[in-house]
XYZ file of C-alpha atoms in Angstrom:
748
model
C -9.914 13.771 -46.704
C -7.372 11.258 -45.592
C -6.377 10.930 -41.962
C -2.601 10.760 -41.594
C -2.143 11.158 -37.861
C 0.349 8.792 -36.310
C -1.473 7.052 -33.555
C 0.248 5.074 -30.873
C -2.504 2.775 -29.689
C -2.390 0.698 -26.524
C -5.628 -1.156 -25.795
C -5.634 -0.412 -22.077
C -9.054 1.141 -22.031
C -9.581 1.427 -18.295
C -7.994 4.854 -18.053
C -7.602 6.175 -21.589
C -6.733 9.844 -21.964
C -9.203 11.212 -24.483
C -9.499 14.033 -26.961
C -12.708 16.007 -26.763
C -14.647 18.887 -28.373
C -18.287 20.261 -28.235
C -22.129 20.969 -28.648
C -25.424 19.452 -27.352
C -28.046 20.055 -24.660
C -27.866 18.930 -21.069
C -30.319 18.534 -18.221
C -30.039 18.216 -14.452
C -28.951 14.574 -14.677
C -26.981 14.765 -17.952
C -23.744 16.447 -18.861
C -22.765 16.971 -22.482
C -19.242 16.764 -23.868
C -18.276 18.380 -27.162
C -16.412 16.007 -29.497
C -14.978 15.728 -32.966
C -16.365 13.303 -35.550
C -16.860 9.659 -34.593
C -16.229 6.728 -36.940
C -18.619 4.418 -35.124
C -15.920 1.816 -34.337
C -16.475 1.714 -30.585
C -14.832 -1.657 -30.015
C -12.140 -2.159 -27.363
C -10.407 -4.272 -30.016
C -10.929 -2.337 -33.232
C -11.375 1.351 -32.363
C -8.729 3.386 -34.171
C -9.444 7.091 -33.710
C -8.982 8.746 -30.316
C -12.645 9.756 -30.347
C -13.920 6.209 -30.900
C -11.485 4.943 -28.272
C -12.942 7.388 -25.754
C -16.410 5.985 -26.380
C -15.088 2.481 -25.814
C -13.201 3.539 -22.663
C -16.405 4.845 -21.083
C -17.740 1.284 -21.194
C -14.591 -0.735 -20.516
C -12.077 -1.399 -17.770
C -8.583 -2.803 -18.095
C -6.620 -4.943 -15.696
C -4.080 -2.159 -15.038
C -4.139 1.622 -15.163
C -1.655 4.473 -14.778
C -1.090 7.629 -12.750
C -0.755 11.342 -13.488
C 2.765 10.871 -14.847
C 1.890 7.910 -17.035
C 3.505 5.345 -14.730
C 1.662 2.044 -14.454
C -0.137 1.177 -11.202
C 0.733 -2.412 -10.311
C -1.186 -2.697 -7.023
C -4.652 -1.609 -8.013
C -6.675 -3.763 -5.610
C -5.380 -2.109 -2.441
C -4.293 0.974 -4.361
C -1.083 2.951 -4.484
C -0.543 6.447 -3.082
C 1.736 8.578 -5.228
C 2.683 12.211 -4.903
C 2.237 14.694 -7.711
C 2.845 18.419 -7.507
C 3.065 18.181 -3.731
C -0.233 16.317 -3.287
C -0.748 12.628 -2.529
C -3.236 10.761 -4.703
C -4.563 7.219 -4.282
C -4.759 5.180 -7.483
C -6.910 2.054 -7.461
C -7.849 -0.527 -10.074
C -9.235 -4.004 -10.574
C -5.999 -6.005 -10.528
C -2.464 -6.400 -9.214
C 0.578 -7.315 -11.243
C 3.744 -8.931 -9.896
C 6.787 -9.068 -12.195
C 9.439 -11.728 -11.645
C 12.674 -11.881 -13.631
C 14.280 -15.324 -13.614
C 18.060 -15.352 -14.014
C 20.640 -17.983 -14.871
C 23.881 -18.476 -12.947
C 25.558 -15.744 -14.998
C 22.855 -13.254 -14.110
C 21.216 -13.273 -17.532
C 17.420 -13.066 -17.796
C 15.966 -16.413 -18.841
C 12.311 -15.467 -18.516
C 10.026 -12.781 -17.154
C 6.706 -13.696 -15.516
C 3.798 -11.260 -15.174
C 1.352 -12.511 -12.552
C -2.007 -10.766 -12.994
C -4.529 -11.185 -10.172
C -7.905 -9.450 -10.437
C -10.639 -8.638 -7.912
C -13.347 -11.242 -7.469
C -16.278 -8.813 -7.329
C -16.237 -7.252 -10.799
C -19.466 -7.284 -12.804
C -20.190 -6.195 -16.336
C -22.846 -3.558 -16.887
C -25.418 -6.276 -17.692
C -24.829 -7.850 -14.268
C -22.725 -10.787 -15.451
C -19.790 -11.544 -13.106
C -16.325 -11.101 -14.630
C -13.488 -13.612 -14.237
C -9.986 -14.097 -15.595
C -11.569 -16.070 -18.438
C -12.817 -12.755 -19.846
C -9.259 -11.416 -19.831
C -7.919 -14.590 -21.433
C -10.599 -14.350 -24.126
C -9.603 -10.734 -24.785
C -5.932 -11.686 -24.964
C -6.603 -14.413 -27.519
C -8.574 -11.987 -29.695
C -5.562 -9.659 -29.775
C -3.267 -12.575 -30.606
C -5.379 -14.256 -33.268
C -3.509 -14.719 -36.580
C -6.274 -12.772 -38.360
C -6.485 -9.898 -35.860
C -6.242 -6.638 -37.832
C -6.839 -4.003 -35.162
C -4.370 -1.482 -33.767
C -3.036 -3.440 -30.800
C 0.431 -4.985 -31.083
C 0.126 -7.194 -28.009
C 0.943 -10.179 -30.220
C 4.414 -8.687 -30.863
C 5.488 -9.213 -27.239
C 8.105 -11.976 -26.778
C 5.632 -14.265 -25.024
C 6.565 -17.924 -24.814
C 4.741 -19.832 -27.546
C 3.319 -16.759 -29.313
C 4.989 -17.436 -32.661
C 4.050 -21.097 -32.536
C 0.399 -20.209 -31.911
C 0.200 -17.627 -34.704
C 2.056 -19.716 -37.290
C 0.378 -22.033 -39.762
C -2.549 -19.699 -40.419
C -3.198 -16.551 -42.431
C -6.302 -14.655 -43.407
C -7.993 -15.691 -46.624
C -7.696 -12.090 -47.799
C -3.902 -12.076 -47.422
C -3.550 -15.403 -49.169
C -5.768 -14.402 -52.093
C -3.902 -11.139 -52.511
C -0.570 -12.927 -52.564
C -1.808 -15.535 -55.035
C -3.239 -13.044 -57.525
C -6.310 -13.268 -59.779
C -4.723 -15.802 -62.152
C -3.970 -18.366 -59.441
C -4.750 -21.959 -60.398
C -3.981 -23.643 -57.070
C -7.193 -24.139 -55.101
C -5.755 -26.007 -52.146
C -6.968 -23.506 -49.583
C -9.997 -21.985 -51.308
C -12.344 -22.712 -54.167
C -12.319 -21.176 -57.606
C -15.703 -19.653 -56.798
C -14.272 -17.961 -53.688
C -11.373 -16.592 -55.700
C -13.678 -15.212 -58.393
C -15.944 -13.638 -55.789
C -12.962 -12.093 -54.042
C -11.496 -10.418 -57.093
C -14.913 -9.209 -58.191
C -15.435 -7.598 -54.787
C -11.841 -6.347 -54.819
C -12.258 -4.554 -58.128
C -15.587 -3.048 -57.056
C -14.100 -1.695 -53.840
C -10.909 -0.531 -55.558
C -12.975 1.394 -58.087
C -15.047 3.068 -55.358
C -11.938 3.836 -53.335
C -10.000 5.520 -56.135
C -13.092 7.212 -57.520
C -13.546 8.718 -54.067
C -10.061 10.207 -54.339
C -10.854 11.572 -57.799
C -14.102 13.142 -56.598
C -12.303 14.745 -53.679
C -9.644 16.233 -55.974
C -12.244 17.584 -58.372
C -14.527 18.951 -55.655
C -11.519 20.589 -53.985
C -10.494 22.343 -57.182
C -7.226 20.447 -57.569
C -8.276 18.817 -60.834
C -10.797 19.053 -63.636
C -13.289 16.224 -63.988
C -11.857 15.200 -67.366
C -8.223 15.121 -66.226
C -6.591 11.760 -66.840
C -5.390 9.443 -64.080
C -1.831 10.782 -64.202
C -2.899 14.395 -63.686
C -5.180 13.464 -60.822
C -2.893 11.099 -58.975
C 0.137 13.367 -59.137
C -1.845 15.581 -56.752
C -2.213 12.555 -54.491
C 1.510 11.848 -54.529
C 1.616 9.001 -57.084
C 2.947 8.611 -60.604
C 0.580 6.489 -62.688
C 0.035 6.065 -66.454
C -2.417 8.503 -68.007
C -4.688 5.660 -69.122
C -4.585 3.767 -65.801
C -7.931 2.416 -64.660
C -9.115 2.953 -61.097
C -8.123 -0.635 -60.290
C -4.693 -0.057 -61.828
C -4.267 3.000 -59.609
C -5.356 1.067 -56.555
C -2.816 -1.660 -57.320
C -0.029 0.893 -57.735
C -0.886 2.437 -54.379
C -1.042 -1.012 -52.766
C 2.380 -1.943 -54.151
C 3.830 1.171 -52.509
C 2.744 -0.327 -49.184
C 4.208 -3.758 -49.946
C 0.682 -5.147 -50.383
C -0.282 -4.238 -46.817
C -3.894 -3.516 -47.690
C -4.992 -2.572 -44.156
C -2.289 0.071 -43.766
C -2.679 1.408 -47.286
C -6.431 1.816 -47.174
C -6.395 3.414 -43.720
C -3.746 5.954 -44.723
C -5.024 6.612 -48.218
C -8.753 6.573 -47.446
C -10.759 8.124 -50.241
C -13.602 10.580 -49.920
C -16.218 7.837 -49.720
C -14.762 5.903 -46.824
C -12.787 2.767 -46.214
C -11.985 -0.113 -48.503
C -14.374 -2.799 -47.247
C -14.414 -6.391 -48.440
C -16.974 -8.906 -47.161
C -16.090 -10.385 -43.745
C -15.959 -13.867 -45.241
C -12.524 -13.016 -46.641
C -11.040 -12.075 -43.273
C -11.353 -15.586 -41.819
C -8.236 -17.606 -41.151
C -7.004 -20.425 -43.348
C -4.780 -23.180 -42.023
C -1.662 -23.450 -44.123
C 0.503 -25.504 -41.798
C 0.957 -26.667 -38.250
C 0.463 -24.414 -35.240
C 0.291 -24.716 -31.485
C -3.216 -25.050 -29.985
C -2.496 -22.375 -27.371
C -0.003 -19.732 -26.273
C 2.242 -21.681 -23.921
C 3.276 -18.596 -21.980
C -0.308 -17.721 -21.023
C -1.445 -19.802 -18.064
C -4.684 -19.647 -16.083
C -3.957 -20.033 -12.363
C -7.526 -19.854 -11.053
C -10.758 -18.005 -11.777
C -9.179 -14.642 -10.994
C -5.503 -15.044 -11.814
C -3.261 -15.763 -14.797
C 0.424 -15.554 -15.640
C 2.097 -14.368 -18.825
C 5.674 -15.561 -19.364
C 8.044 -13.752 -21.721
C 11.416 -14.912 -23.014
C 13.079 -11.583 -22.219
C 12.457 -8.332 -20.411
C 10.951 -5.434 -22.320
C 10.270 -2.109 -20.639
C 7.285 -1.584 -22.960
C 5.596 -4.841 -21.983
C 4.025 -3.525 -18.783
C 2.032 -0.982 -20.806
C 0.465 -3.851 -22.732
C -0.572 -5.709 -19.596
C -3.602 -3.543 -18.934
C -5.611 -5.953 -21.037
C -9.201 -4.944 -21.567
C -11.603 -7.070 -19.551
C -14.040 -7.502 -22.429
C -17.020 -9.773 -21.713
C -16.598 -13.214 -23.241
C -20.345 -13.832 -23.216
C -20.976 -10.709 -25.323
C -18.053 -10.474 -27.742
C -17.467 -14.223 -27.988
C -19.288 -17.395 -27.031
C -19.276 -19.192 -23.678
C -20.078 -22.397 -25.546
C -16.798 -22.032 -27.414
C -14.759 -21.423 -24.259
C -13.083 -24.386 -22.620
C -9.659 -23.386 -21.346
C -8.512 -26.923 -20.578
C -9.316 -27.986 -24.139
C -7.766 -24.958 -25.857
C -11.018 -23.231 -26.750
C -10.990 -19.508 -26.038
C -14.419 -18.159 -26.914
C -14.294 -18.185 -30.706
C -13.018 -20.352 -33.504
C -9.371 -19.568 -34.141
C -9.123 -17.442 -37.260
C -12.744 -16.252 -37.103
C -13.308 -12.966 -35.253
C -16.708 -12.318 -36.824
C -18.516 -12.451 -33.469
C -16.184 -9.821 -32.065
C -16.462 -7.548 -35.098
C -20.245 -7.841 -35.073
C -20.344 -5.866 -31.810
C -18.033 -3.066 -32.993
C -20.784 -0.437 -32.984
C -22.247 -1.286 -29.578
C -19.651 -1.716 -26.809
C -20.357 -3.468 -23.513
C -18.047 -3.862 -20.563
C -17.377 -3.206 -16.893
C -16.625 0.504 -17.268
C -18.375 3.403 -15.511
C -21.049 3.863 -18.185
C -23.281 1.766 -20.408
C -23.465 2.511 -24.111
C -27.045 3.391 -25.101
C -26.936 4.633 -28.683
C -25.137 6.562 -31.400
C -27.591 8.642 -33.407
C -27.387 11.932 -35.277
C -23.850 12.591 -34.127
C -24.595 11.933 -30.446
C -23.280 9.040 -28.367
C -25.481 8.458 -25.330
C -24.424 6.745 -22.110
C -26.161 5.702 -18.907
C -24.462 5.130 -15.557
C -23.393 1.554 -14.878
C -24.988 0.592 -11.571
C -22.622 -2.376 -11.326
C -19.448 -0.290 -11.674
C -16.754 -1.672 -9.365
C -15.776 1.789 -8.049
C -19.314 2.883 -7.210
C -22.256 4.165 -9.240
C -21.215 7.288 -11.203
C -22.451 10.586 -9.747
C -24.186 11.726 -12.941
C -26.681 9.340 -14.487
C -26.403 10.286 -18.149
C -23.562 11.514 -20.392
C -23.700 12.546 -24.043
C -20.785 12.923 -26.449
C -21.863 15.454 -29.092
C -20.084 15.906 -32.414
C -18.942 19.479 -33.144
C -17.471 20.707 -36.426
C -16.281 24.237 -35.618
C -13.573 24.948 -33.046
C -15.261 28.191 -31.964
C -18.474 26.294 -31.169
C -16.636 24.460 -28.425
C -16.514 27.677 -26.431
C -19.803 29.188 -27.530
C -21.513 25.904 -26.613
C -20.310 26.303 -23.022
C -21.508 29.907 -22.951
C -24.948 29.019 -24.342
C -25.401 26.103 -21.965
C -25.589 23.435 -24.667
C -22.205 22.025 -23.625
C -20.721 21.294 -20.235
C -17.215 20.136 -21.219
C -15.122 20.784 -24.297
C -11.525 20.939 -25.544
C -11.098 23.643 -28.187
C -7.782 23.948 -29.985
C -5.919 26.635 -28.101
C -5.683 29.570 -30.508
C -5.541 33.284 -29.794
C -9.169 33.689 -30.857
C -10.244 30.906 -28.493
C -8.426 32.553 -25.603
C -10.116 35.854 -26.465
C -13.532 34.166 -26.560
C -12.988 32.566 -23.152
C -11.865 35.861 -21.646
C -14.807 37.682 -23.194
C -17.219 35.219 -21.586
C -15.452 35.585 -18.217
C -15.085 39.391 -18.352
C -11.338 39.319 -18.952
C -10.366 36.141 -17.090
C -9.564 32.623 -18.315
C -11.500 31.170 -15.383
C -14.630 32.896 -14.185
C -18.347 32.589 -13.537
C -19.130 31.185 -16.999
C -16.105 29.066 -17.968
C -13.490 27.226 -15.948
C -10.282 26.846 -17.937
C -7.719 24.065 -17.427
C -4.524 23.750 -19.476
C -2.180 20.746 -19.730
C 0.890 20.168 -21.852
C 0.108 18.317 -25.042
C 1.432 14.765 -25.028
C 3.506 15.410 -28.101
C 5.542 18.157 -29.748
C 6.020 20.098 -32.961
C 9.072 19.705 -35.159
C 10.624 20.447 -38.537
C 11.978 17.329 -40.226
C 14.699 16.802 -42.806
C 14.828 13.704 -45.024
C 18.431 12.488 -44.940
C 17.981 10.620 -48.237
C 17.029 13.797 -50.090
C 19.195 16.313 -48.241
C 22.715 14.947 -48.482
C 26.086 15.324 -50.170
C 27.100 12.565 -52.549
C 25.381 9.238 -51.903
C 26.100 8.845 -48.194
C 23.469 10.075 -45.762
C 25.612 9.906 -42.628
C 28.846 11.410 -43.948
C 30.454 14.434 -42.294
C 29.538 16.543 -45.331
C 25.898 15.424 -45.370
C 25.495 16.171 -41.681
C 27.118 19.599 -42.173
C 24.603 20.427 -44.920
C 21.691 19.517 -42.692
C 23.230 21.298 -39.677
C 23.455 24.487 -41.727
C 19.716 24.342 -42.360
C 18.951 23.221 -38.801
C 21.011 26.056 -37.257
C 19.019 28.686 -39.151
C 15.691 27.030 -38.439
C 16.538 26.761 -34.745
C 17.517 30.392 -34.209
C 14.096 31.748 -35.267
C 12.077 29.453 -33.008
C 11.789 31.680 -29.935
C 10.500 34.753 -31.727
C 8.084 32.907 -33.997
C 6.658 30.468 -31.443
C 6.184 33.229 -28.863
C 4.397 35.321 -31.465
C 2.102 32.482 -32.568
C 1.295 30.873 -29.228
C 2.253 33.407 -26.550
C 2.196 31.647 -23.194
C 0.376 28.648 -24.676
C 3.591 26.949 -25.859
C 7.307 26.774 -25.106
C 10.321 26.101 -27.325
C 11.957 22.730 -26.682
C 15.558 21.689 -27.313
C 15.355 17.938 -27.784
C 13.121 15.794 -30.038
C 10.959 14.479 -27.213
C 7.858 15.781 -25.463
C 8.502 17.613 -22.198
C 5.717 15.491 -20.719
C 7.965 12.437 -20.824
C 10.025 11.474 -17.801
C 12.894 10.792 -20.208
C 13.033 14.369 -21.514
C 16.286 16.188 -20.618
C 15.816 19.061 -18.153
C 17.729 22.371 -18.125
C 19.541 21.390 -14.919
C 20.694 18.038 -16.339
C 24.382 17.619 -17.091
C 25.170 18.253 -20.754
C 21.877 20.027 -21.500
C 22.209 22.578 -24.306
C 20.140 24.491 -26.821
C 19.446 22.684 -30.069
C 21.923 23.450 -32.865
C 23.795 26.079 -30.868
C 27.390 25.153 -31.774
C 29.309 25.874 -34.977
C 31.214 23.556 -37.281
C 34.169 23.539 -34.860
C 31.983 22.738 -31.860
C 32.156 26.238 -30.391
C 29.082 28.003 -28.941
C 27.359 30.220 -31.496
C 25.651 32.510 -29.004
C 26.465 34.456 -25.865
C 24.058 35.410 -23.099
C 24.221 39.135 -23.894
C 23.290 38.844 -27.573
C 20.159 40.525 -28.919
C 17.842 38.523 -31.162
C 19.238 40.250 -34.264
C 22.776 39.431 -33.205
C 21.765 35.802 -32.757
C 20.326 35.755 -36.283
C 23.611 37.085 -37.675
C 25.635 34.599 -35.641
C 23.469 31.719 -36.847
C 23.935 32.801 -40.455
C 27.708 32.848 -40.059
C 27.588 29.408 -38.461
C 25.450 28.148 -41.365
C 28.029 29.490 -43.823
C 30.712 27.543 -41.977
C 28.680 24.332 -42.141
C 27.968 24.779 -45.867
C 31.622 25.344 -46.645
C 32.444 22.156 -44.757
C 29.739 20.382 -46.765
C 31.559 21.311 -49.983
C 29.515 24.252 -51.269
C 31.455 26.754 -53.416
C 31.756 30.177 -51.733
C 32.363 33.413 -53.680
C 34.155 35.688 -51.253
C 33.629 38.785 -53.378
C 29.881 38.206 -53.755
C 29.463 36.870 -50.234
C 27.364 34.022 -51.619
C 27.503 30.370 -52.512
C 27.559 29.699 -56.228
C 27.514 25.916 -56.562
C 26.510 22.826 -54.636
C 28.653 19.704 -54.250
C 27.638 16.533 -56.070
C 24.433 15.089 -54.659
C 23.407 18.348 -52.977
C 21.357 21.223 -54.346
C 21.145 24.994 -54.215
C 17.457 24.855 -53.397
C 15.272 22.625 -51.239
C 11.543 22.401 -50.651
C 9.845 22.666 -47.271
C 6.228 21.510 -47.024
C 4.060 22.919 -44.277
C 0.359 22.123 -43.660
C -0.664 25.734 -43.070
C -3.976 25.627 -45.014
C -2.467 27.608 -47.879
C -2.519 30.809 -45.794
C 0.539 30.425 -43.595
C -1.482 29.505 -40.509
C 1.029 27.280 -38.733
C 3.386 27.833 -35.782
C 6.438 26.980 -37.918
C 5.552 29.108 -40.951
C 7.473 32.127 -39.720
C 10.479 29.929 -38.969
C 10.574 28.712 -42.569
C 10.018 32.204 -43.957
C 12.891 33.704 -41.977
C 15.146 30.805 -42.902
C 14.258 31.247 -46.573
C 15.272 34.909 -46.405
C 18.527 34.091 -44.651
C 19.430 31.417 -47.208
C 18.638 33.730 -50.121
C 21.085 36.261 -48.714
C 23.889 33.698 -49.191
C 22.788 32.305 -52.556
C 20.569 29.363 -51.625
C 16.805 29.015 -51.636
C 14.111 27.321 -49.594
C 10.883 26.836 -51.515
C 8.006 26.927 -49.035
C 5.118 24.747 -50.209
C 1.978 25.606 -48.240
C -0.798 23.528 -49.846
C -4.437 24.163 -49.041
C -4.807 20.397 -48.721
C -2.465 18.860 -46.145
C -2.680 15.526 -47.992
C 0.069 16.860 -50.238
C 2.436 16.613 -47.270
C 1.227 13.236 -46.063
C 1.474 11.765 -49.546
C 5.027 12.996 -49.992
C 5.966 11.526 -46.630
C 4.467 8.209 -47.704
C 6.307 8.372 -51.010
C 9.573 9.443 -49.312
C 9.943 12.415 -51.685
C 9.920 15.274 -49.173
C 13.007 17.398 -48.392
C 11.929 19.344 -45.307
C 8.538 19.419 -43.631
C 6.731 20.669 -40.539
C 4.541 18.392 -38.457
C 3.985 17.130 -34.925
C 4.383 13.825 -33.131
C 2.037 12.312 -30.601
C 3.701 10.499 -27.701
C 3.001 7.182 -26.043
C 3.278 6.426 -22.323
C 6.720 4.859 -22.721
C 9.533 6.930 -24.298
C 10.701 4.094 -26.562
C 11.903 5.638 -29.838
C 12.023 2.532 -31.996
C 8.905 3.321 -34.012
C 10.240 6.649 -35.252
C 14.030 6.302 -35.423
C 14.968 2.632 -35.880
C 16.691 1.750 -39.143
C 14.174 -1.005 -39.851
C 11.407 1.601 -40.065
C 13.105 3.774 -42.696
C 12.564 3.746 -46.475
C 8.848 3.068 -46.066
C 9.454 -0.233 -44.304
C 8.421 -1.545 -40.896
C 6.254 1.037 -39.160
C 7.113 3.459 -42.033
C 7.361 6.208 -39.386
C 11.079 6.928 -39.816
C 10.496 9.692 -42.353
C 13.964 11.095 -41.576
C 15.485 7.857 -42.940
C 17.984 7.918 -40.110
C 19.961 4.652 -40.157
C 22.384 4.364 -37.292
C 23.492 1.045 -35.825
C 24.611 2.644 -32.570
C 21.264 4.354 -32.155
C 19.472 1.062 -32.900
C 21.517 -0.701 -30.232
C 20.929 2.015 -27.629
C 17.168 1.822 -28.186
C 17.267 -1.944 -27.821
C 19.355 -1.692 -24.637
C 16.933 0.798 -23.092
C 14.011 -1.559 -23.607
C 15.785 -4.352 -21.754
C 16.129 -2.417 -18.507
C 13.655 -1.663 -15.737
C 15.967 1.013 -14.261
C 14.397 4.380 -15.056
C 17.579 6.368 -14.351
C 19.581 4.115 -16.671
C 16.953 4.322 -19.400
C 16.881 8.120 -19.161
C 20.654 8.275 -19.594
C 20.483 5.973 -22.612
C 17.691 7.994 -24.193
C 19.774 11.150 -23.701
C 22.486 9.452 -25.788
C 19.851 8.597 -28.400
C 18.678 12.206 -28.547
C 22.247 13.416 -29.003
C 22.710 11.047 -31.946
C 19.477 12.290 -33.553
C 20.615 15.901 -33.095
C 23.996 15.028 -34.647
C 22.232 13.621 -37.705
C 20.431 16.982 -37.956
C 17.234 15.432 -39.285
C 14.822 16.890 -36.736
C 14.557 20.381 -35.314
C 12.311 20.336 -32.211
C 10.186 23.465 -32.250
C 7.476 23.682 -29.618
C 5.615 22.036 -26.771
C 2.098 23.410 -26.883
C -0.718 23.205 -24.380
C -4.136 21.663 -24.658
C -7.045 23.145 -22.837
C -10.293 21.940 -21.401
C -13.188 24.271 -20.730
C -15.931 23.463 -18.238
C -19.221 25.154 -17.493
C -18.692 26.889 -14.173
C -22.455 27.386 -14.002
C -23.439 23.717 -14.435
C -20.488 21.542 -13.390
C -19.498 21.201 -9.766
C -15.894 22.244 -10.372
C -14.729 20.636 -7.119
C -15.764 17.257 -8.531
C -13.257 17.505 -11.394
C -9.846 15.815 -11.090
C -7.226 17.996 -9.452
C -3.806 18.472 -11.062
C -4.809 17.391 -14.543
C -1.942 16.196 -16.743
C -1.693 14.805 -20.286
C -2.217 11.381 -18.725
C -4.955 12.301 -16.276
C -7.892 14.424 -17.398
C -11.603 14.620 -16.614
C -12.424 11.314 -18.345
C -10.170 9.455 -15.916
C -12.583 10.403 -13.133
C -15.757 10.718 -15.187
C -17.634 8.696 -12.577
C -16.999 11.409 -9.956
C -18.173 14.430 -11.968
C -21.279 16.077 -10.524
C -23.680 18.680 -11.830
C -24.898 21.547 -9.661
């Protein structure tokens, strides 16, 4: 099954917040953590899933880390004391960072310098001393023209970055662009081209055949169905007689020939699309700079990074992984003064060769990954002291319930089950009615993300204009009804394990509006004239009726034809419809926190002549494929949040219509919003940025393309019988969980 989770990845692996789950068997010097499936990509450069990243983070350390609120710690060597929840905590790390903004006479920023100075006593787990050369090596890996991992460090406005990355592209990209009939062999041989397209067709066939097999095995298609019948269930229109390679090419074209993005999002049942490494090497196509001018080595333990402008997001990228040059690269190929940085530019084969076996200066050493178990041993050279427990195992678990039963049976010591009613009941049963007791210790933190219901402005509009008054009124009618049912439904589904939110941002973010903030109001709580829909003394039923009347007002303003005698709408204006589809990944059985919201809204709309078709597929790929194809009307999903509240990835106009990051599924295109987001990134004033982001949130609400629904909690369960609970981190948050202090955890 394809993975479609939006993942905001920052390769600062010193203090990564992980996602865990559980089963295994511990001993007196080993604790076992329950986990979901690993992909085996444990590289600090190329890990993509949260689970693989956690494995890498156990072995790595970054130059900078962050605190319980996700704020970066810039003075790690001496440490910084910061208060959280009334308690002072000391945060230490391996480096300091000083930021200097240089201004011209008019007060405009001309450059920003990040001075990174690391400790001089860091050793890797194999005993090799670490220096700034290791950080510079790591930086150049992330900035190589052929780098195809998840980091976007190369996108920072660093002086000389574009000049360094120009004049080279990967052989794969060039061959794809040239096509199989190319006759120009300036940059490769005819034999290479033939070998490439042979391998391409073989992999394309396996990739698409994997999709076919999945559809047949899942009961979505018969084995003898043609390509058109099969691929329509995957969200693509293809000719009935299309070959597997034809299908692959059609899918690739939908991603503008971005083969890495397409194959990761559309992964077939038999795994990734994998061409030989020889095609990922770089090819010189023009002139380029021999180095990144803005990256300067000061001495063995210090470097500076100079940017052309200030970006609030940049500091989160400065926690560069201190990956060992001698392991991932070559010391013979490192000569800073002669522009050699540990590998041949355009050839990351030495780095990729170590993807399955990470090594670094983190608290633990990677030992093995066998039979679904990742084994670690304490790093005796760890800069913050030898970890308290000698061995750790990450054990793959497939069933959510096993994450609790494993704690009860003693085969697991730590786990993170999805917080459902049945899980809560199982925990209480083990603890004789309590969430924390003699068997299990329960810790809950807000999830670093939130649930929402989205509306595609391109498909839910009046006429041909997505931001017209009428189009917004149509969407506000739907949003008003969806919003009014949130409290009842979310409380019923989650109980105390989630809260309803009013703005499209996680409550864990410092930029989230708070109830006491000026201008704070409930989402979609005013009518077409801007008057409040609800009063404090209304019952829930009265609120439902008031919301319906407000929706009628919005629909009339949108141009829908109202029959006063029937009390129903009878016709939609041009470009709009009388029925819309809402897709919800509820496993085909309505098991989703927003299902009741959609059901109640459907009933309300039917009472006034409209319809909402609820599509609850057994396979959630139906939703993800429609999002990719931009054919969805309404949908329910959830966002994950990054440390910084920047909204560009999700709401910027450049990321709509399947372009850019492709994450703007709402297709919101607003120049004012774009400018506000850009302005917020140029400031280091948190109060100013919060005020700007409030303006952004108001614009998004006005577009009525996203109805925020819930902020749920995550939970961690620990064996009270085996873990010394006092050794766990206090005041856990979404940014600070047990893995942040894994070196301090003790067994009884």
